[in-house]
Every structure is written in structure tokens, then in C-alpha cells.
Amino acid sequence: MANSTTAHAHDDHDHKPHGIKRWLYATNHKDIGTMYLVFACAMFFMGGAMALVIRAELFQPGLQFVDPGFFNSMTTMHALLMIFGAVMPAWTGLANWMVPMQVGAPDMALPRLNNFSFWLLPFAFTLLLLTLFVPGGAPAGGWTLYPPLSLQAGDSFPLTIFAIHLMGISSILGAINVVVTILNMRAPGMGLLNMPLFCWTWLITAYLLIAVMPVLAGAVTMLLTDHFFGTSFFTASGGGDPVMFQHIFWFFGHPEVYILILPAFGVVSEIIPTFARKPLFGYESMVYATASIAFLSFIVWAHHMFTVGMPLAGQLFFMLSTMLIAVPTGVKVFNWCATMWKGSISFETPMLFALAFLFLFTLGGFSGLMLAIVPADFQYHDSYFVVAHFHYVLVPGAVFAIMAGVYYWLPKWSGRMYNEKVGKLHFWLSTIGVNVLFFPQHFLGLAGMPRRIPDYSTQFADWNMVSSIGAFIFGFSQLLFVYVVWNAVRSGEKAPARPWEGAHGLEWELPTPAPYHSWDTPPPRNVITQGAMH
Amino acid sequence: MTKAIRRVPSVLALSAAAFASLSAHAEWGNLNMPVGVTELSKEIHSLHMTIFWWCVAIGVFVFGWMIWSLVAFRKSQGAKPDTTMVHSTKAEIIWTVIPVGILVIMAIPAARTLIAIEDMRGSEISIKATGYQWKWQYEYLGEDVSFFSQLDRQSDEARQLKSGVDPNSVQDYLLNVDNPMVVPEDTKIRMLLTGQDVIHAWWVPAFGMKKDAIPGTINELWFKVDAGKTGIYRGQCAELCGRDHGFMPVVVKVVTKEEYKAWLAAQKAAASPAPAEAPADAPAADAVAALPAAPRG
């Protein structure tokens, strides 16, 4: 410990470029990680504002604020911004910050590529957001872009497609960087099975990204040629099949779901052991469970489209393979429970968010299991029950895990502690808000309310009102998050090198704040074995 | 300070009044899937309840375990961590095998119901429903009866942006059409579904069935409403189909077999004679409203 601190003392007078050039020409993993996180935060608020437009319109039956067409644009843009703009860049940002520090590397393996993959994003989202101002309005056919409806879009169509292409290239390059860093830049002595789970889950996520982002690119390119060049891949009148798009899309789309959630498993697997002061239970089975989930994600895609009229054998296959996912996911939840068992648990903000993840992600898993039962899915499909399900796994799932990660590592990044009181306030408002927001949507769906409708029958009025109230509580309490982070970075108390007494892993062996270049010299082996104690 | 205290009773009264007005048309009790009026919908409902109770049981165990740990092993209560507890092959086998067993137990009845759902044999009436932006067309195959079905005028006026019409004053707001589909009770009906422009989905929750209406494809589903369950059943388009996706309800009027015959004859009579006559291709909307509403209505 003391050794490594002195060994890195020279990093402090490491000169870095100043002003705008530091960010424009950034090749440093920490600077790029910060840019990713700030970008994700901006998109989170923009997508959140759109969600609030949706919930404001749904506060009461009748149309009070927006035209149905604009409402559809809001649901479409909200999803695209949150998935591609907020959650995925946030994970890449965390990977940028943490992977080199955790594997004992000085930086990411491909720093210039890193710069390029980040700087594609602002252009991609400028294109996407421009669609709000073009004739015909923003895309309104749902983020899934199902033809023939998506082909009815106005001038927004090519902009949306090119934006998705740019996001896809950015994700693939980011993923390649993570794979190369993890496979080639680990410190001598750090085997793959010594890595922290965050690196493992990200390694698997990166392979998923490399496998499926080209599939999405292909699907949207076929849409583009259908629209502009007279092909009919998906146009029935020309011999094409709209259902084929859905198969291709969900072959991307289901692994995408795990791209959003696997890194969350990694973060939670770091945080729970730290605050239970006990090594992660069943480390290897966690790795294998993650790999099995990733494998299964490739053979369950059609459970998103049970109602398109598949052959019986197909429906049975996709039902069974989907149910199977519950097994490795269950293994993970049980391992987290066993990690806390006989631990010594304290409840700092990162742990609170990780615990909320544990409870609410499991709840989302239950509704997922219900959705796997095909006959019942015929009722649930495209109803608010589905909306409740995927928001439970995405908001208190992925988003809470991102926030947990930020609270957990912020002292290491900035050298300063956040305000624990405000952090806890943020946690409680978020957790209460998110449940008031999404839990009633289970009821709405079961009672028969379809999703993606701007107005509804009066029998759905009560729970919609409750849900909207929850949305505003949740949405506005996220301003606290920005305040906490800002306040910590500006004027937080100085943080020690290891602010959490139970924290293990190479990142905590570095001085605080982390030096500009993480591990100029590889960490000594005893530090690795000490740090990699799971 | 005192001012604030004096305000408390009035705030309480106000919120009580607000709550009362909410519960006046209360649908707070709409918490679960309705049971439905067909054999299949009952089977689906029972599958839904079975998997739900399995989830509750697993939830009680898992959440119980979590809460127990969080209470019993608090650092603030002096808990000491047992850092040797890092792996147990036995535990891992148990929590892999038991979930697999539960899944098998669930998969068997689910597969059985699914096979019944896909069994289209022995249907007595075939109706083709075509989704348009934004209405449905129903064709009674072999009977030369065909008509369009779209949102009723009252709902349509109330649903315009800032219409000023209170949706609560409209009967069956957004769930009523001008011409409902009419079918007899206790008869296996086969629906053929397709889309004219984009993908739609035909859904009546009380029948337990939903299927996409896709251009270029003909999908099938069947339902058989239990004898004695005549009435009106309402649903909606369930696949995003553009601007007015929320405004193309599905309404099915279930009548006795005799009433159905009479209705069909009237439809044919109205459709076939002299072209001078206005093509009255469907029953009057008020005839629908006159019927007693079904429980789900």
C-alpha cells in the first residue's frame, strides 16, 4: 500500500493539456470516461423530460397537452435517448474509468480509438434530436422501428437511421477497446479469474455488443433501402415480410437488453461485498452464470413477438429457452444473498442503491418469468404490464446500478467525499418515486391497458394518476444526484485512498484522487492477490 | 406558524374530498387480470395465477432471506463478518436444481394450454378482421357480410386535444364503436387477421386472446364464448399503428344463436337488394347500447 502510493507520487505532476483541447483531443481513459458520464447524464435528463411529457399527458383521461402524433414521438425518442444515449454511454464511461484501474493498466489499450468512439456520440444525438424540428416530426413508430409503420416517417427517417449507425459504430469501437484492454493489458499475475466481476461482466457485454450491433445496423440499413431505393425486404406488397424485420431486430434487441444489465451485475457484485465486509460468494459461478445468460440471450429473441403468429414448435422453444434464463439469474441473486449472509453490513448510499437494485431487479425478474409463459403472454403482450416489467429491470435495475457505481467510485475519481445525507435523501426519494411510478403499471396492464397510447378509458384513470405522481417525484429527485456529485467534486471533504473499509480491488490501491495515468508500473503481485481477494 | 396550523384542517378536508371524488368512479380495485368468458381465457387466467403464486412463494423466500440478512448482520449491531464463507457446491446445486424443477412444473400446463390455443379445428364461423389506420373491417366469410367498425362519435369528439368534454361523461370512453362485431355464444369462432397498411393487433381481454394483424400475412386465433355469457366485450388495438393507435377499439357483441341468425339475415337483406337503397351494412349503434353491459364492459 505505502509502496504503491510513493511509486505513483510522480503522477501528480503529470502535465495534461488544458482547456478545450484536453477534451477534444482526449486520449486519457479518465477524461474520456468523464465525458461519457457527463454525456449520459445530459441524455438521461433529456430522455427524462420526454418521459415527463408522457406522464403529464397520461395524468388524466382526455388529451390535455399534446397531439397523439407528438406523443408517439415522445415515447420513441424517450426510449432511443435512454437506451443509446443514457445507459449504454454511462456503462462505457464507467468501463473507461474502472477497467484500466482494476486490471492494473496505465490506460485503455486503444486511446485514439477511444477518443473517436466518444466523439461520434454528440454527432449521433445531434442528428437524432434534430428530427424534433424537421417536417413530419421526430420518429413516432416506436424505438423498435417496426415496418411498415416506421417507413411512414417523414424527413426524420434518414436522420434517425444515420444516428443509429453512428451510435452503433461508437458502441462497437468502445467494446473492442474494452476487450483488447482486458485481454492484453492485465498486470502480470492477474489471471482472468482474478479479475473483479465488473471487468468480467463488461468483457462479456463487449462481446455481445460486437456480435449484435452489426445486426441492428443491417436491419436499419434494409429499412433505409426499402424507403429510398425501392427494395422490399419488409414490404409485403413487394414480396417482403414485415415479421422478418422483427426477427432480425430482436436478434439484436434481446442481447441488447443484457448489454444494458450485465455491467450492472458487475457493479453490484463489487458493492455488496464491500459493504457486507465479506468476499463475494461463489465468484466462479457468478462468472459462469453471466456467460450462460449471454449465451441464452441469443436464443430467446422471439419472446418479444409471441403474438406475430409463430408455429407451435417455435413458440414452445422460445418459451422454454426464456424460462431457462431464470436459472442463471437466480444463481446470481442467491449468490448476492449469500454474500450478505453472516456479513457485517453497513448502509452507505452506494450500498442502498445496490440493495434497491437487488430487491427491485428481482421483482422485474418475476414479471419476466410471468411474461415467458406464452399463453399468459398473449394477455400481457403490449400492455402496461410489459412497460412495468422492463422499467423495473432498467430503472431500479440498470440506472440504480449506475448511480450506485458513481457514488461508490466518486471518492476515488475526485478525491472527495459526497454528502452522505443528501445522497441518502436522493436514494429514498428515487426508490419511493420509482415504485409509485412503475408498480401501478402492473395493475393497468393486467386490467387491459395497452402500451403506447396517449389517452385511455376512464377505468384506467386512478392508477395512471398515481403513476404520473410517482414519475414527477422520481424525475425531479434526480436533480439531487447532479447536486450531490457537483457539490462533492467542488467542495467535498478530502477522501482517503480507501474510503470504504471493506473495499478490495486494485483501484483502491491507487492514491486518491486517482493519478492521471493509472498504473504506470504494474502493481506488485502481492498487491494483486491481496486486491483480487473476492 | 399558527396560520399554518389553522390551515391544516382545511387541507385535510380538501385532500379527503379529492380522495372521495377519486373513489367515486373508483377503479382502484382493477388490480388483476379479469377471468374472461371463454374456456381458454379461464385456463390462461389460471396459468397467470399459478405463475404469480410461484413468484410470490419464491419472493417470500428470497426477500425474506435478504431482509433477514440486512437485519441480523448489521455492523451497527456489532456483526462480525465470516470471511471464510465464499463457496458451497452443495448450495449451488440446490439453487440450480430447485428452480429448474419449478420451471418444469410451470412449463407443462403452459404447453398444454398453448397446444389448445393453436388448435383451430372444428370452428363453425370464420370472420376475417382487417386492421386499417385506424379502424377494423370485419368480413363474415361465406356469408357476404362485411362492415367497418370504428370509434364512436361521442368518444371521438371528447378525445380531441383540449376538447373540453369530460371523458367521464362519455359512456365507455374510447371503448365503443359504431358497428361492433357480432358473434353467437357457445360457438367456436375462428378469426383470420391481417393488416391493410401497417401492423395492428386484435385484442379482447375477456377472450384471453391477442394476435397481430400483419400486412401480407393471415394470422388465426379462435375463441368460444361460454353459453349464457352474452353481452358486449371490449378491447383495443394492441400494436402501435400510428397517430390514432389509441383510438381503434375492438368491440364484440355476443348474442344467442337465434339472435345471431336473425342479425345475419338482416345484414344480408340489407346488403343484397336494390342498389338504390343506402347500403346499411351494420346494425345501428343504439341497438348495441341497449344491451346490458357485460361485467368487463
PDB file of C-alpha atoms in Angstrom, chain A residues 321-441:
ATOM      1  CA  SER A 321     -35.392 -21.106 -23.557  1.00  0.00           C
ATOM      2  CA  THR A 322     -36.740 -17.930 -21.973  1.00  0.00           C
ATOM      3  CA  MET A 323     -37.734 -19.700 -18.776  1.00  0.00           C
ATOM      4  CA  LEU A 324     -34.241 -21.165 -18.642  1.00  0.00           C
ATOM      5  CA  ILE A 325     -32.767 -17.668 -18.185  1.00  0.00           C
ATOM      6  CA  ALA A 326     -34.345 -17.623 -14.747  1.00  0.00           C
ATOM      7  CA  VAL A 327     -31.820 -20.267 -13.622  1.00  0.00           C
ATOM      8  CA  PRO A 328     -28.504 -18.384 -14.049  1.00  0.00           C
ATOM      9  CA  THR A 329     -30.221 -15.165 -12.990  1.00  0.00           C
ATOM     10  CA  GLY A 330     -31.450 -16.955  -9.879  1.00  0.00           C
ATOM     11  CA  VAL A 331     -27.904 -18.180  -9.192  1.00  0.00           C
ATOM     12  CA  LYS A 332     -26.726 -14.568  -9.216  1.00  0.00           C
ATOM     13  CA  VAL A 333     -29.431 -13.359  -6.844  1.00  0.00           C
ATOM     14  CA  PHE A 334     -28.785 -16.258  -4.458  1.00  0.00           C
ATOM     15  CA  ASN A 335     -25.056 -15.551  -4.538  1.00  0.00           C
ATOM     16  CA  TRP A 336     -25.666 -11.918  -3.610  1.00  0.00           C
ATOM     17  CA  CYS A 337     -27.914 -13.036  -0.769  1.00  0.00           C
ATOM     18  CA  ALA A 338     -25.283 -15.496   0.439  1.00  0.00           C
ATOM     19  CA  THR A 339     -22.685 -12.718   0.264  1.00  0.00           C
ATOM     20  CA  MET A 340     -24.695 -10.663   2.751  1.00  0.00           C
ATOM     21  CA  TRP A 341     -25.379 -13.667   4.979  1.00  0.00           C
ATOM     22  CA  LYS A 342     -23.073 -13.615   8.018  1.00  0.00           C
ATOM     23  CA  GLY A 343     -21.605 -10.354   6.797  1.00  0.00           C
ATOM     24  CA  SER A 344     -21.198  -7.115   8.677  1.00  0.00           C
ATOM     25  CA  ILE A 345     -23.453  -4.798   6.767  1.00  0.00           C
ATOM     26  CA  SER A 346     -23.496  -1.018   6.734  1.00  0.00           C
ATOM     27  CA  PHE A 347     -25.771   1.179   4.672  1.00  0.00           C
ATOM     28  CA  GLU A 348     -23.884   3.925   2.863  1.00  0.00           C
ATOM     29  CA  THR A 349     -25.516   5.370  -0.280  1.00  0.00           C
ATOM     30  CA  PRO A 350     -23.824   3.019  -2.793  1.00  0.00           C
ATOM     31  CA  MET A 351     -24.968   0.030  -0.753  1.00  0.00           C
ATOM     32  CA  LEU A 352     -28.508   1.413  -0.513  1.00  0.00           C
ATOM     33  CA  PHE A 353     -28.701   1.706  -4.283  1.00  0.00           C
ATOM     34  CA  ALA A 354     -27.219  -1.779  -4.689  1.00  0.00           C
ATOM     35  CA  LEU A 355     -29.805  -3.175  -2.274  1.00  0.00           C
ATOM     36  CA  ALA A 356     -32.647  -1.432  -4.103  1.00  0.00           C
ATOM     37  CA  PHE A 357     -31.238  -2.986  -7.251  1.00  0.00           C
ATOM     38  CA  LEU A 358     -31.283  -6.397  -5.614  1.00  0.00           C
ATOM     39  CA  PHE A 359     -34.915  -6.154  -4.483  1.00  0.00           C
ATOM     40  CA  LEU A 360     -36.404  -4.380  -7.484  1.00  0.00           C
ATOM     41  CA  PHE A 361     -34.426  -6.150 -10.184  1.00  0.00           C
ATOM     42  CA  THR A 362     -35.634  -9.420  -8.670  1.00  0.00           C
ATOM     43  CA  LEU A 363     -39.186  -8.077  -8.839  1.00  0.00           C
ATOM     44  CA  GLY A 364     -38.655  -7.267 -12.505  1.00  0.00           C
ATOM     45  CA  GLY A 365     -37.313 -10.791 -12.912  1.00  0.00           C
ATOM     46  CA  PHE A 366     -40.545 -12.210 -11.530  1.00  0.00           C
ATOM     47  CA  SER A 367     -42.683 -10.332 -14.035  1.00  0.00           C
ATOM     48  CA  GLY A 368     -40.216 -11.503 -16.680  1.00  0.00           C
ATOM     49  CA  LEU A 369     -40.835 -15.085 -15.677  1.00  0.00           C
ATOM     50  CA  MET A 370     -44.580 -14.485 -15.946  1.00  0.00           C
ATOM     51  CA  LEU A 371     -44.110 -12.998 -19.411  1.00  0.00           C
ATOM     52  CA  ALA A 372     -42.284 -16.141 -20.512  1.00  0.00           C
ATOM     53  CA  ILE A 373     -45.462 -18.214 -20.118  1.00  0.00           C
ATOM     54  CA  VAL A 374     -46.712 -17.886 -23.695  1.00  0.00           C
ATOM     55  CA  PRO A 375     -50.486 -18.282 -23.120  1.00  0.00           C
ATOM     56  CA  ALA A 376     -50.351 -15.659 -20.365  1.00  0.00           C
ATOM     57  CA  ASP A 377     -48.134 -13.512 -22.560  1.00  0.00           C
ATOM     58  CA  PHE A 378     -50.977 -13.334 -25.057  1.00  0.00           C
ATOM     59  CA  GLN A 379     -52.680 -11.229 -22.386  1.00  0.00           C
ATOM     60  CA  TYR A 380     -49.632  -9.327 -21.129  1.00  0.00           C
ATOM     61  CA  HIS A 381     -48.092  -8.591 -24.524  1.00  0.00           C
ATOM     62  CA  ASP A 382     -48.029  -4.897 -25.488  1.00  0.00           C
ATOM     63  CA  SER A 383     -49.887  -3.972 -22.327  1.00  0.00           C
ATOM     64  CA  TYR A 384     -48.681  -1.803 -19.444  1.00  0.00           C
ATOM     65  CA  PHE A 385     -47.616  -4.988 -17.677  1.00  0.00           C
ATOM     66  CA  VAL A 386     -44.702  -5.140 -20.117  1.00  0.00           C
ATOM     67  CA  VAL A 387     -43.971  -1.459 -19.535  1.00  0.00           C
ATOM     68  CA  ALA A 388     -43.828  -2.107 -15.787  1.00  0.00           C
ATOM     69  CA  HIS A 389     -41.598  -5.153 -16.298  1.00  0.00           C
ATOM     70  CA  PHE A 390     -38.899  -3.576 -18.408  1.00  0.00           C
ATOM     71  CA  HIS A 391     -38.854  -0.346 -16.472  1.00  0.00           C
ATOM     72  CA  TYR A 392     -38.299  -2.326 -13.259  1.00  0.00           C
ATOM     73  CA  VAL A 393     -35.249  -4.019 -14.741  1.00  0.00           C
ATOM     74  CA  LEU A 394     -33.994  -0.862 -16.434  1.00  0.00           C
ATOM     75  CA  VAL A 395     -34.570   1.902 -13.899  1.00  0.00           C
ATOM     76  CA  PRO A 396     -34.096   0.388 -10.444  1.00  0.00           C
ATOM     77  CA  GLY A 397     -32.040  -2.196 -12.335  1.00  0.00           C
ATOM     78  CA  ALA A 398     -29.534  -0.626 -14.689  1.00  0.00           C
ATOM     79  CA  VAL A 399     -29.922   3.055 -13.720  1.00  0.00           C
ATOM     80  CA  PHE A 400     -29.716   2.438  -9.965  1.00  0.00           C
ATOM     81  CA  ALA A 401     -26.619   0.306 -10.510  1.00  0.00           C
ATOM     82  CA  ILE A 402     -25.001   3.135 -12.480  1.00  0.00           C
ATOM     83  CA  MET A 403     -25.786   5.553  -9.664  1.00  0.00           C
ATOM     84  CA  ALA A 404     -24.507   3.060  -7.100  1.00  0.00           C
ATOM     85  CA  GLY A 405     -21.291   2.851  -9.097  1.00  0.00           C
ATOM     86  CA  VAL A 406     -20.924   6.613  -9.280  1.00  0.00           C
ATOM     87  CA  TYR A 407     -21.424   7.029  -5.517  1.00  0.00           C
ATOM     88  CA  TYR A 408     -19.044   4.134  -4.875  1.00  0.00           C
ATOM     89  CA  TRP A 409     -16.153   5.287  -7.038  1.00  0.00           C
ATOM     90  CA  LEU A 410     -16.628   9.073  -6.906  1.00  0.00           C
ATOM     91  CA  PRO A 411     -14.238   9.464  -3.932  1.00  0.00           C
ATOM     92  CA  LYS A 412     -11.554   7.634  -5.910  1.00  0.00           C
ATOM     93  CA  TRP A 413     -12.191   9.696  -9.032  1.00  0.00           C
ATOM     94  CA  SER A 414     -12.406  13.113  -7.456  1.00  0.00           C
ATOM     95  CA  GLY A 415     -10.520  12.656  -4.236  1.00  0.00           C
ATOM     96  CA  ARG A 416     -13.529  13.991  -2.366  1.00  0.00           C
ATOM     97  CA  MET A 417     -16.472  12.523  -0.494  1.00  0.00           C
ATOM     98  CA  TYR A 418     -20.044  13.228  -1.456  1.00  0.00           C
ATOM     99  CA  ASN A 419     -22.534  14.427   1.140  1.00  0.00           C
ATOM    100  CA  GLU A 420     -23.899  11.246   2.697  1.00  0.00           C
ATOM    101  CA  LYS A 421     -27.090  12.937   3.953  1.00  0.00           C
ATOM    102  CA  VAL A 422     -28.072  14.311   0.569  1.00  0.00           C
ATOM    103  CA  GLY A 423     -27.060  11.024  -1.052  1.00  0.00           C
ATOM    104  CA  LYS A 424     -29.424   9.142   1.221  1.00  0.00           C
ATOM    105  CA  LEU A 425     -32.196  11.638   0.567  1.00  0.00           C
ATOM    106  CA  HIS A 426     -31.648  11.131  -3.142  1.00  0.00           C
ATOM    107  CA  PHE A 427     -31.816   7.386  -2.625  1.00  0.00           C
ATOM    108  CA  TRP A 428     -35.071   7.413  -0.661  1.00  0.00           C
ATOM    109  CA  LEU A 429     -36.846   9.839  -2.981  1.00  0.00           C
ATOM    110  CA  SER A 430     -35.723   7.803  -6.002  1.00  0.00           C
ATOM    111  CA  THR A 431     -36.759   4.471  -4.544  1.00  0.00           C
ATOM    112  CA  ILE A 432     -40.155   5.656  -3.365  1.00  0.00           C
ATOM    113  CA  GLY A 433     -40.714   7.576  -6.589  1.00  0.00           C
ATOM    114  CA  VAL A 434     -39.752   4.686  -8.836  1.00  0.00           C
ATOM    115  CA  ASN A 435     -42.161   2.315  -7.113  1.00  0.00           C
ATOM    116  CA  VAL A 436     -45.054   4.759  -7.090  1.00  0.00           C
ATOM    117  CA  LEU A 437     -44.276   5.296 -10.762  1.00  0.00           C
ATOM    118  CA  PHE A 438     -43.981   1.742 -12.018  1.00  0.00           C
ATOM    119  CA  PHE A 439     -45.767  -0.567  -9.598  1.00  0.00           C
ATOM    120  CA  PRO A 440     -49.295   0.590 -10.528  1.00  0.00           C
ATOM    121  CA  GLN A 441     -48.454  -0.063 -14.175  1.00  0.00           C
TER     122      GLN A 441
END
